[in-house]
Coordinates of C-alpha atoms and ligand atoms in Angstrom, one line a residue:
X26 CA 108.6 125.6 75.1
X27 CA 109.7 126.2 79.3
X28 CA 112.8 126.2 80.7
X29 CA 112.5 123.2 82.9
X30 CA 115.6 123.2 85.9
X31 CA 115.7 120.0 87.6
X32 CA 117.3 119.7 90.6
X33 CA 118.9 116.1 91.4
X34 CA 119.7 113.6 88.7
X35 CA 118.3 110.7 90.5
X36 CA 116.0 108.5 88.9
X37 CA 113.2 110.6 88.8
X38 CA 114.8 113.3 88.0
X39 CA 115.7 111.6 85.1
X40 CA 112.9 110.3 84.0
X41 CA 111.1 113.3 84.3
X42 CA 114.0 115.2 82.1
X43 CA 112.8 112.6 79.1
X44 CA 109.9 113.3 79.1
X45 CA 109.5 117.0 79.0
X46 CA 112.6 117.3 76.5
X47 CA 110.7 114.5 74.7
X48 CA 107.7 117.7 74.0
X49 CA 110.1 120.4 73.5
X50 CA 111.0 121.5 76.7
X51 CA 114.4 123.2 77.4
X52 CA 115.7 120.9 80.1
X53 CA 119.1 121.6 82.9
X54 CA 119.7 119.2 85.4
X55 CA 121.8 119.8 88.4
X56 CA 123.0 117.0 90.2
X57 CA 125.1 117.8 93.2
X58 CA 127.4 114.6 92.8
X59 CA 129.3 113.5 90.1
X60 CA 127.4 110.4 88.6
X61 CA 123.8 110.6 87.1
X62 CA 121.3 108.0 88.8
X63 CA 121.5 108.8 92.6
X64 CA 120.5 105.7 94.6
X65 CA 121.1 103.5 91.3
X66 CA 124.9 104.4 91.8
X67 CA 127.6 101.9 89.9
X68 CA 130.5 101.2 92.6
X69 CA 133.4 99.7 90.9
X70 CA 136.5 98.2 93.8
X71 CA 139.5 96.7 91.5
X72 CA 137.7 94.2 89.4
X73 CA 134.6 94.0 91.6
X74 CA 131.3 96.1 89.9
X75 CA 128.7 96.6 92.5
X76 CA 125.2 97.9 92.0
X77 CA 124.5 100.5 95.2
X78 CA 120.7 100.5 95.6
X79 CA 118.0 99.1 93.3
X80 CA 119.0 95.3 92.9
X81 CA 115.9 93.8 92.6
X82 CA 114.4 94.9 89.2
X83 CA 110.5 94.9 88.8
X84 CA 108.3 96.6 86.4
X85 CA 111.1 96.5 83.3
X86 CA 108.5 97.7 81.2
X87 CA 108.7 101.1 83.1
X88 CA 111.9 101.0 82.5
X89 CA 111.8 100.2 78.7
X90 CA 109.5 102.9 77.8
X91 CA 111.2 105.7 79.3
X92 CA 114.2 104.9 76.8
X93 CA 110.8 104.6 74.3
X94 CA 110.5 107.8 75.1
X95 CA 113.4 109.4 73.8
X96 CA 113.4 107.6 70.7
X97 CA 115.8 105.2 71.0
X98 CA 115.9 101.7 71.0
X99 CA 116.0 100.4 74.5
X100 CA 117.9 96.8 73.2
X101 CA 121.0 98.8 72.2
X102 CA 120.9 99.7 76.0
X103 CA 120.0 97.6 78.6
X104 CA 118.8 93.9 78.4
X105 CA 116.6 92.5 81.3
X106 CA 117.0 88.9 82.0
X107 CA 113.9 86.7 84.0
X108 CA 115.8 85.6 87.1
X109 CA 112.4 82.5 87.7
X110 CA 113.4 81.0 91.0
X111 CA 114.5 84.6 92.4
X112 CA 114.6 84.9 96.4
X113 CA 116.5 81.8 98.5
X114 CA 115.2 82.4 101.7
X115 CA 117.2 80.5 104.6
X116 CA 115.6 80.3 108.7
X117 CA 117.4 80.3 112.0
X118 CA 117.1 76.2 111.5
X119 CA 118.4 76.0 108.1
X120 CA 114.9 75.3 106.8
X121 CA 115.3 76.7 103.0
X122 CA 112.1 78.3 101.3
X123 CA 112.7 79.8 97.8
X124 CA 110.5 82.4 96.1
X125 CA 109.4 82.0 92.3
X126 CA 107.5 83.8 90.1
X127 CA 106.1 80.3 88.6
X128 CA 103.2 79.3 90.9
X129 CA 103.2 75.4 90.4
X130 CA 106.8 75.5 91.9
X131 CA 105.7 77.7 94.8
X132 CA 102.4 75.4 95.0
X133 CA 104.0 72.2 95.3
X134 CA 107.1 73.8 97.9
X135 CA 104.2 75.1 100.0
X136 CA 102.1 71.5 100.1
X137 CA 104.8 70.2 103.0
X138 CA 105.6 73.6 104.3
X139 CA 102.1 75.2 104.4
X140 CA 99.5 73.1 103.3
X141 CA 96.9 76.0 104.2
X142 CA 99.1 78.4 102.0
X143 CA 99.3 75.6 98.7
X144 CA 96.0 75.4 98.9
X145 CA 95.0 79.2 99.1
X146 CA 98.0 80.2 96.7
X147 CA 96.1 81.0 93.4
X148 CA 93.2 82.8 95.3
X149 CA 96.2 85.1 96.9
X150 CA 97.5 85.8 93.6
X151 CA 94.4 86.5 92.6
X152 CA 94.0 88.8 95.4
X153 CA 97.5 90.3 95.5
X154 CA 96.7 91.0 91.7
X155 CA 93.6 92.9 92.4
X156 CA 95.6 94.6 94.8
X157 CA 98.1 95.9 92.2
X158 CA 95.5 96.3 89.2
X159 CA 93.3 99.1 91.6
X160 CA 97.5 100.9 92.5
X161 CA 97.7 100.6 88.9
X162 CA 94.4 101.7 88.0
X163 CA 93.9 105.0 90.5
X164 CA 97.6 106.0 92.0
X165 CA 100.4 105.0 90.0
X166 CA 100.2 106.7 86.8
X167 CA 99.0 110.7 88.4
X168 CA 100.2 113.1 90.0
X169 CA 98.9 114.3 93.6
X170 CA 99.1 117.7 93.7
X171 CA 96.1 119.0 96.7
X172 CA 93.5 118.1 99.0
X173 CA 91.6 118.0 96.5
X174 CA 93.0 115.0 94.8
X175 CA 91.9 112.8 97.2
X176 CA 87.8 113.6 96.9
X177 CA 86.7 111.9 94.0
X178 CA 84.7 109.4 94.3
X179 CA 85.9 106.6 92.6
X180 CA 89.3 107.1 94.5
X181 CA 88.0 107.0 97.4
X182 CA 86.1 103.4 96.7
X183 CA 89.8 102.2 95.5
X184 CA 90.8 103.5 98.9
X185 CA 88.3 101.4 100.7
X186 CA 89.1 98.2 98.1
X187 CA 92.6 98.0 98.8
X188 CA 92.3 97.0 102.7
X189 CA 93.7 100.5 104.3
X190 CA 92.9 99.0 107.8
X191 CA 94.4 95.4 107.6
X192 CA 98.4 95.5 108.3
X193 CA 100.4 93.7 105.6
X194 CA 101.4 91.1 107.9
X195 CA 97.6 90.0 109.0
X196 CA 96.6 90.1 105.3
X197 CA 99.5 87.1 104.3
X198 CA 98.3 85.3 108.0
X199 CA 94.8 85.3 105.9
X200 CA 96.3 83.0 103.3
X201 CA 99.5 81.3 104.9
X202 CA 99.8 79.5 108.2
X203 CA 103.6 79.0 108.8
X204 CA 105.5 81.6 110.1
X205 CA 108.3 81.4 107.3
X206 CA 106.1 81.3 104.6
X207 CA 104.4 84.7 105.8
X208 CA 108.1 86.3 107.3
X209 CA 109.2 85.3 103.7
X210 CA 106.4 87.9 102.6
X211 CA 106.5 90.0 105.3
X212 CA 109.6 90.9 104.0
X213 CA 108.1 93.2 100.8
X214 CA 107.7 96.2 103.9
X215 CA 111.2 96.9 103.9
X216 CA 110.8 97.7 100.0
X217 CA 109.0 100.9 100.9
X218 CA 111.4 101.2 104.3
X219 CA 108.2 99.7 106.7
X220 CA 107.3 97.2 108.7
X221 CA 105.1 94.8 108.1
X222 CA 103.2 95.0 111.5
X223 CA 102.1 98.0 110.7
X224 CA 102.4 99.1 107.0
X225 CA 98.6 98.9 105.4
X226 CA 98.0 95.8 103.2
X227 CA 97.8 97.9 99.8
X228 CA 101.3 96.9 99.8
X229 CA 101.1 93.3 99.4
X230 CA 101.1 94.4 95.7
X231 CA 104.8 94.1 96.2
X232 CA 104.1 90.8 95.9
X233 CA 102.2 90.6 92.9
X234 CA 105.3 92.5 91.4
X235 CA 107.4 89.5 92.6
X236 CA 105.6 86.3 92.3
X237 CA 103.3 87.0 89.3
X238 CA 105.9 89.6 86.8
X239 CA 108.9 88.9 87.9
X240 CA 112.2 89.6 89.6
X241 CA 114.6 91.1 86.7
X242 CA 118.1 91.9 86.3
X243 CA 119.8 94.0 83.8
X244 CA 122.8 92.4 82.1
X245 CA 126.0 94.0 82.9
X246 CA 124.4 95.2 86.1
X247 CA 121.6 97.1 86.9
X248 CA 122.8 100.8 87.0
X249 CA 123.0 100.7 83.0
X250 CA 119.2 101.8 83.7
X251 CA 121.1 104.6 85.0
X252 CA 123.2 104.6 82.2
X253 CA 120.8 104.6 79.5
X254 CA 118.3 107.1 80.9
X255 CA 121.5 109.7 80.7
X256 CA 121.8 108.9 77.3
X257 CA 118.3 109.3 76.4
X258 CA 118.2 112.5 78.3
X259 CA 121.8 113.5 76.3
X260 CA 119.7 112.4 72.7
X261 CA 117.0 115.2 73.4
X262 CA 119.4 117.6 74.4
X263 CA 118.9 117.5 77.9
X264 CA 121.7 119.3 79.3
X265 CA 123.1 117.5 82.7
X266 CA 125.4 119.5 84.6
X267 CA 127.1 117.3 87.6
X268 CA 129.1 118.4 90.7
X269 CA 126.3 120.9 90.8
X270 CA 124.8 121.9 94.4
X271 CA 121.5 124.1 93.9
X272 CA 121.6 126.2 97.0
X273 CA 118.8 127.9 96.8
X274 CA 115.2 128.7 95.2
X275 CA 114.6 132.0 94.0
X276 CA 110.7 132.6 95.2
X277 CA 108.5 136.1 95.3
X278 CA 105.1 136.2 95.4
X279 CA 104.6 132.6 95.5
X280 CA 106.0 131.9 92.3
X281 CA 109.8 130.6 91.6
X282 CA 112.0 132.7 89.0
X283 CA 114.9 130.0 89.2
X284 CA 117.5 128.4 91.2
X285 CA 121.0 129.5 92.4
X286 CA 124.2 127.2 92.2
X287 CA 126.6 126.8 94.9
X288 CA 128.7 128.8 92.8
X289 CA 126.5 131.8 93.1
X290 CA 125.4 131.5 89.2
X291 CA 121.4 132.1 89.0
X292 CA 119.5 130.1 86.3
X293 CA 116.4 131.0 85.6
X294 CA 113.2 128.9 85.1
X295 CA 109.8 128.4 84.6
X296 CA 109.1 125.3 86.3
X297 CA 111.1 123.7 88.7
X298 CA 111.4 120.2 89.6
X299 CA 112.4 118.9 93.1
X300 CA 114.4 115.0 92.8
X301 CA 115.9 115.4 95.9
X302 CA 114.5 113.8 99.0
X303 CA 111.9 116.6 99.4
X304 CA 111.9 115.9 103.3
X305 CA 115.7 117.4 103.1
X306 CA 116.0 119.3 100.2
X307 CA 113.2 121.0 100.2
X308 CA 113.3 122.7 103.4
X309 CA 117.2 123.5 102.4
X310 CA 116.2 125.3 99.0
X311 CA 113.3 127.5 100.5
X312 CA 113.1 130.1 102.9
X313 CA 110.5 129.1 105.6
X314 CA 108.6 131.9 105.4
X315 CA 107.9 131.0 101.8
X316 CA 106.5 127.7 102.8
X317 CA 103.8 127.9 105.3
X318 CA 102.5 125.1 104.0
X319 CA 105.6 122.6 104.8
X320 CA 107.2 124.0 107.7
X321 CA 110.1 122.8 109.6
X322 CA 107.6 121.5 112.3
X323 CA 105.6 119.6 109.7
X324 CA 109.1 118.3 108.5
X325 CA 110.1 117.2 112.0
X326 CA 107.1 115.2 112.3
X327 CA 107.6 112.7 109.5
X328 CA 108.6 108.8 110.2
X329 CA 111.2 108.5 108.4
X330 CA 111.8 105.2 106.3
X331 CA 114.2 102.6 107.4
X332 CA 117.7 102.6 106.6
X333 CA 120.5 100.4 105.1
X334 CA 123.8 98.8 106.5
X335 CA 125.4 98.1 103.6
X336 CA 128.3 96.1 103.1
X337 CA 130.2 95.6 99.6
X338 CA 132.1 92.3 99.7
X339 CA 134.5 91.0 96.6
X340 CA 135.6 87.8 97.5
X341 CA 138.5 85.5 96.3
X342 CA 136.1 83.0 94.1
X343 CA 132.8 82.1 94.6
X344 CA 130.4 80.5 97.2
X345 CA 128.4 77.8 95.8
X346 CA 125.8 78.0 98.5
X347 CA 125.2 81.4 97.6
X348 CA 122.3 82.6 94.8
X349 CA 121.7 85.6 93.2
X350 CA 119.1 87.0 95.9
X351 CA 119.7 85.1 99.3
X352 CA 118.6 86.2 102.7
X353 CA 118.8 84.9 106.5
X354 CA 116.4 85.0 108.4
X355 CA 116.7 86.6 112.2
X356 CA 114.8 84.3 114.6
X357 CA 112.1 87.2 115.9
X358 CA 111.5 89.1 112.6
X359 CA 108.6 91.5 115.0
X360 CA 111.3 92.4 117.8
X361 CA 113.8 93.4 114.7
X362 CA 111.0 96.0 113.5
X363 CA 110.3 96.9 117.0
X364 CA 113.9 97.5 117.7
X365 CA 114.6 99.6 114.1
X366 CA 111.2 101.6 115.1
X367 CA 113.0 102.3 118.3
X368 CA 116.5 103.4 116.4
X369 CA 118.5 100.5 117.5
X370 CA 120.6 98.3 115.3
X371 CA 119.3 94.8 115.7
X372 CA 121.6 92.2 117.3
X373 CA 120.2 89.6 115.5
X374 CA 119.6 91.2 111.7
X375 CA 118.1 89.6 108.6
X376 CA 120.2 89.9 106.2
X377 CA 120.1 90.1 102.2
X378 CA 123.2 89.3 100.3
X379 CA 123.0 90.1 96.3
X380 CA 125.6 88.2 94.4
X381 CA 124.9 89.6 90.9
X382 CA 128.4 87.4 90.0
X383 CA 125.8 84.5 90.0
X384 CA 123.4 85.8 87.3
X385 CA 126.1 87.3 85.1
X386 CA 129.7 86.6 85.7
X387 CA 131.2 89.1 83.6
X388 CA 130.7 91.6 86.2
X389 CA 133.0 90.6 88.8
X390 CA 135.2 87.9 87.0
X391 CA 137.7 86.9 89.8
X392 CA 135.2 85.9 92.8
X393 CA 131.8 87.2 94.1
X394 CA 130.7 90.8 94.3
X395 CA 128.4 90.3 97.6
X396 CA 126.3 93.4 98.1
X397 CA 125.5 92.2 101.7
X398 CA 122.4 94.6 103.3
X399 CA 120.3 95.0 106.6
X400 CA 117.8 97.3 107.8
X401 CA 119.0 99.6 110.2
X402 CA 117.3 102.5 112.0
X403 CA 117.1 106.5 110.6
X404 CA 119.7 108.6 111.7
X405 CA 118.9 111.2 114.4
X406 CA 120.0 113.5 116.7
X407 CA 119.2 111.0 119.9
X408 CA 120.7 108.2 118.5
X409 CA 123.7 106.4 119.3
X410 CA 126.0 106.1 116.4
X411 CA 126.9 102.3 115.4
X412 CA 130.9 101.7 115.2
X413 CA 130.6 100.4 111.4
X414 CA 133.3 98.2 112.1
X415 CA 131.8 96.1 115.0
X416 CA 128.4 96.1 113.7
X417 CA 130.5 94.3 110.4
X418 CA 131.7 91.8 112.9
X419 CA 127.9 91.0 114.2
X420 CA 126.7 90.6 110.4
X421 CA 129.8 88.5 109.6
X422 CA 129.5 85.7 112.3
X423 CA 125.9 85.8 111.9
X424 CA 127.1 84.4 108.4
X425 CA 129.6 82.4 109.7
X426 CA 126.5 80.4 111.8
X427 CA 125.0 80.0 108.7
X428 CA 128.3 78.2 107.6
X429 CA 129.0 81.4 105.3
X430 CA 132.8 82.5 106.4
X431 CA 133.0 85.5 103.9
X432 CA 135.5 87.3 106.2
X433 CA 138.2 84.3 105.2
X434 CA 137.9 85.1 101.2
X435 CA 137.5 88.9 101.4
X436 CA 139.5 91.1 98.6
X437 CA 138.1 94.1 98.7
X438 CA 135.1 95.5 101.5
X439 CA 133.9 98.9 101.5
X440 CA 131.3 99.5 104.5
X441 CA 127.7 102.5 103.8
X442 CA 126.1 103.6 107.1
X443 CA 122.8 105.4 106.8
X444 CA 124.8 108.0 107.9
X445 CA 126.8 108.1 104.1
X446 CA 123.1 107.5 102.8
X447 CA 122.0 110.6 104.5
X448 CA 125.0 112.7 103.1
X449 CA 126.3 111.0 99.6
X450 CA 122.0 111.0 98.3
X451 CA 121.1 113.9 100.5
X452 CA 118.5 111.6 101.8
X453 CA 116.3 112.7 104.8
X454 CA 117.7 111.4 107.8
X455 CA 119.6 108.6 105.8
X456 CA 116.2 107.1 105.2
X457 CA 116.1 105.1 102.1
X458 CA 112.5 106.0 100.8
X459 CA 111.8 109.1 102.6
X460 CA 108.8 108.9 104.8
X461 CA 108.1 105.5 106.0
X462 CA 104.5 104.2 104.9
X463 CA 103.8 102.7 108.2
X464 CA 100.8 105.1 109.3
X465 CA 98.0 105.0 107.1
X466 CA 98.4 108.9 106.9
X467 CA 102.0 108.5 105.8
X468 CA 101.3 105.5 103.1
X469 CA 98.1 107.3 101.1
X470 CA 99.0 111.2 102.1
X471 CA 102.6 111.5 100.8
X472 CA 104.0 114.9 100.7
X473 CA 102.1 115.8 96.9
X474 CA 103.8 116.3 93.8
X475 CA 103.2 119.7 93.7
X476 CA 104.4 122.8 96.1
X477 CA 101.2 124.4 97.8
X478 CA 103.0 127.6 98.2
X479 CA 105.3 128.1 95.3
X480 CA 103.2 127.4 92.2
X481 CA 106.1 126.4 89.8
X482 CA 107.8 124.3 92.4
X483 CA 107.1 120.5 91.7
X484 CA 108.1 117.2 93.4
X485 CA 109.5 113.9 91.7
X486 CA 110.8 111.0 93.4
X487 CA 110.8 108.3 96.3
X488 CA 109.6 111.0 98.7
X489 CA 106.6 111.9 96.9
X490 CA 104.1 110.0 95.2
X491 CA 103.4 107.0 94.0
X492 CA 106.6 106.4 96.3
X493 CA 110.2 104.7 96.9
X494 CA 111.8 101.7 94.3
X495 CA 113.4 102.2 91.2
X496 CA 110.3 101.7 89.0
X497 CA 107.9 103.7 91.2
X498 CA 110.1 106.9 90.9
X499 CA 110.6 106.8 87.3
X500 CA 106.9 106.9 87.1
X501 CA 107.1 109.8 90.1
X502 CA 109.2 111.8 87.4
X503 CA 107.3 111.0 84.5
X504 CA 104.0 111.7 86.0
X505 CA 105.3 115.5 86.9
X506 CA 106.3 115.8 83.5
X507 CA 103.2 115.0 82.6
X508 CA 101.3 117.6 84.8
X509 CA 103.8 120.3 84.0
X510 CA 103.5 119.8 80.5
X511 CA 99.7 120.2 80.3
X512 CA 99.7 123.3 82.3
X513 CA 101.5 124.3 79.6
X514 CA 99.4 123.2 76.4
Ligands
LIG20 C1 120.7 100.3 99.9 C2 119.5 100.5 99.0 C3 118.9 99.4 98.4 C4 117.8 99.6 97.5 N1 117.3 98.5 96.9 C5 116.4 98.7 96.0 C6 115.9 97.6 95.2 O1 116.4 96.4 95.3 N2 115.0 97.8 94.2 C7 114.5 99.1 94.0 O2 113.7 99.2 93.0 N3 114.9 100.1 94.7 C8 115.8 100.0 95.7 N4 116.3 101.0 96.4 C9 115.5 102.3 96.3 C10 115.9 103.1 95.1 O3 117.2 103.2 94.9 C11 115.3 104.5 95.2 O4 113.9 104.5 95.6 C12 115.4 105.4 94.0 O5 116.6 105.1 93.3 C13 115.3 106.8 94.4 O6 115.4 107.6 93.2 P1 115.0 109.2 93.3 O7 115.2 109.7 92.0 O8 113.8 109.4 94.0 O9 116.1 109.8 94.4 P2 117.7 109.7 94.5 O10 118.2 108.5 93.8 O11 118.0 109.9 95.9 O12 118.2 111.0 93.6 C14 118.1 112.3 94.1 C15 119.3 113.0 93.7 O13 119.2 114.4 94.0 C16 120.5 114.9 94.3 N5 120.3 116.1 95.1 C17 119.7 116.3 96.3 N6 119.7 117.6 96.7 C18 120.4 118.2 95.7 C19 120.7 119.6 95.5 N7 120.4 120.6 96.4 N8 121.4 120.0 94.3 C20 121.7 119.0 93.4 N9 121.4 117.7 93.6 C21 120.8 117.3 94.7 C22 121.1 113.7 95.1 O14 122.5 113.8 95.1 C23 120.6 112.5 94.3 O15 121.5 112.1 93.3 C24 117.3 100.9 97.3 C25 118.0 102.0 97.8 C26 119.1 101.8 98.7 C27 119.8 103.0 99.2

């Protein structure tokens, strides 16, 4: 048995808690703010329940056996419902394209729309299957901890399989021919914060997730994934200490003796496990000198991932026009990634409204609870901060054009700049998935799991391997606990 110290209660961290207290570990989780989940973050306003972050639900399964794990029963905790016809996609025209995880709906809407693309569809799902079945197969389920996880062989043949050099974009042009059938899909980049002009066509697997699984959402909104993975962690005896900043890592000789709290308390540990952002907290919990493996130049250099305007909407009653998952299209989908690359705000922004209302009602019984999002740039130092306000004003009548006047039926509005992202989740430059995925480097050489200089120091979460999304950082944490775990038995 180790004394395992987690610091951050995201996801990951989570995840990774139940499964080391599931073999025995002693588990302490420090999460600096007062809910457990991080990005997952339930945001109640009057009558109005909001789910901040993850509101598209793949991979339930993930999901399912991490409550598995702990030895409960995950139907006393969360129940996933299929949402078939998931993604309403509407163009500058009004030209309507909705995305659907049954293939003889998506077959016949393509024959008028793309004819090339009805034709080809079973071959792409056959493709975007193989896709996800190699991720599955040779980087979703390890940890990368060196080098030296990269050389073997068979890897390295999965490398080559799963089209490194094609961008995500060029591989849908392979299959589709209209240009809102592949912006539809283009669209999957911004689910690891990229762009689909440049991000490496291993992740149309996104789509696989999507079209062939399923888009899911958890009755009574999705952050009872949140919920349910404290209580599992609280049913091993995990012990989850909020409104807990660790300050610092306690390192000598390259090995970690514990953590320090804001407070000043010291707790000591064998193993310690980084949630956080590592591109942030990381460098904040380490002295420099101890990490001459990740210093603040290396740091400096990373992309970051894009951001999120987000805007929280209850309105007085519903929209009809609106579905559960509904976006509008901008009219030059390559000059908005150009412009976020360049860290501007678009002036003409694609933008995703989630009305969970729609799927389950009880959530937000007076009206519609309209978690309203765009991409927006990274924070930095050179950039121009956006007046929240104003840039609400440009998403608004973009709406309005699109014969949507929310502004007329708002109740209650609460506004997130990547900016609040940066400092509520401690994320690095406000980036929603830590490093974007857009260089080949970045997308296959994520920071590893594992510290190379403190050799109890480990890494979980959407900064890290296998990556950013709600079921790709549960397996993140549970991957960790594995390798921590075994160095152990
Ligand atoms: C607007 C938005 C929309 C999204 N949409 C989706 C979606 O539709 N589907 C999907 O699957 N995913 C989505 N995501 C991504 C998903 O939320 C994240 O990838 C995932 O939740 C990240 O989990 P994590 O455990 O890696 O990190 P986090 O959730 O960031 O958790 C890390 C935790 O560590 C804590 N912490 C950091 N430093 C310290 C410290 N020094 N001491 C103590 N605590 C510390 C932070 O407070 C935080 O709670 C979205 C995210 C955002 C922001």
């Amino acid at each position: 048995m180790k004394n395992i110290v987690i610091v951050g209660g995201g996801l990951a961290g989570l995840s990774a808690a139940i499964h080391l207290a599931s073999e025995g570990h002693q588990v302490k989780v420090f999460e600096k703010n007062e809910h457990f989940g991080g990005k997952m973050k339930s945001i109640d306003l009057g009558s109005y329940h909001f789910d901040f972050g993850p509101n598209t639900i793949t991979m339930p399964q993930v999901f399912i056996e991490t409550i598995k794990k702990a030895g409960l029963n995950p139907a006393d905790y969360i129940s996933f419902k299929k949402i078939e016809h998931h993604t309403r996609n509407v163009f500058p025209d009004g030209f309507v394209f909705d995305l659907s995880s049954s293939s003889s709906f998506m077959k016949e809407q393509l024959k008028k729309l793309d004819p090339k693309g009805s034709s080809r569809y079973p071959e792409f799902l056959k493709k975007i299957e193989s896709l996800y079945t190699l991720s599955h197969k040779y980087f979703l389920h390890r940890t990368f901890e060196s080098f030296r996880d990269y050389l073997s062989p068979s890897l390295g043949r999965a490398l080559l399989k799963v089209r490194p050099n094609q961008t995500m974009h060029d591989f849908f042009h392979t299959y589709f021919e209209n240009p809102k059938t592949i912006q539809a899909l283009d669209r999957y980049a911004t689910y690891i914060g990229s762009n689909p002009y440049v991000a490496p066509a291993t992740f149309a697997m996104i789509a696989y997730l999507e079209l062939v699984e399923g888009v899911y959402y958890v009755e009574g909104g999705n952050t009872k994934i949140a919920d349910a993975f404290v209580q599992a962690a609280l049913h091993l005896g995990v012990e989850l200490f909020g409104h807990k900043m660790v300050s610092r890592i306690e390192t000598s000789g390259g090995e970690a003796s514990g953590v320090y709290l804001e407070s000043g308390e010291f707790i000591h540990a064998d193993e310690i496990i980084i949630n956080g952002d590592l591109l942030k907290a990381y460098p904040n919990l380490v002295k420099e000198e101890d990490r001459p493996s990740f210093t603040n130049k290396r740091v400096r250099e990373y992309e970051p991932s894009i951001s999120g305007f987000v805007i929280l909407a209850g309105l007085d009653g519903k929209m009809e026009q609106l579905h559960h998952h509904h976006l509008f299209f901008s009219n030059n989908y390559k000059k908005e990634f150009t412009q976020l690359q360049n860290g501007e705000y678009p002036g003409d922004p694609t933008i995703y409204i989630c009305t969970s209302s729609k799927s389950d009602p009880t959530v937000s019984p007076n009206g519609d609870n309209c978690f309203i999002l765009v991409n927006a740039p990274a924070t930095g130092k050179d950039r121009v901060p956006i007046d929240p306000e104003a840039y609400k004003e440009v998403i608004y009548k973009k709406l309005e054009r699109f014969g949507l006047s929310i502004r007329e039926k708002i109740q209650v509005e609460k506004i997130y700049t990547p900016e609040d992202l940066r400092v509520d989740f401690g994320a690095f430059r406000g980036s929603i998935y830590g490093p974007a995925a857009n260089k080949k480097k970045d997308a296959f050489l994520r920071p590893f799991n594992r510290s190379q200089d403190i050799k109890n120091v480990w890494f979980a979460g959407g900064s890290t391997h296998p990556g950013g999304g709600s079921p790709m950082v549960v397996l993140s944490g549970q991957n960790v606990a594995r390798a921590i775990h075994n160095k152990h038995s």
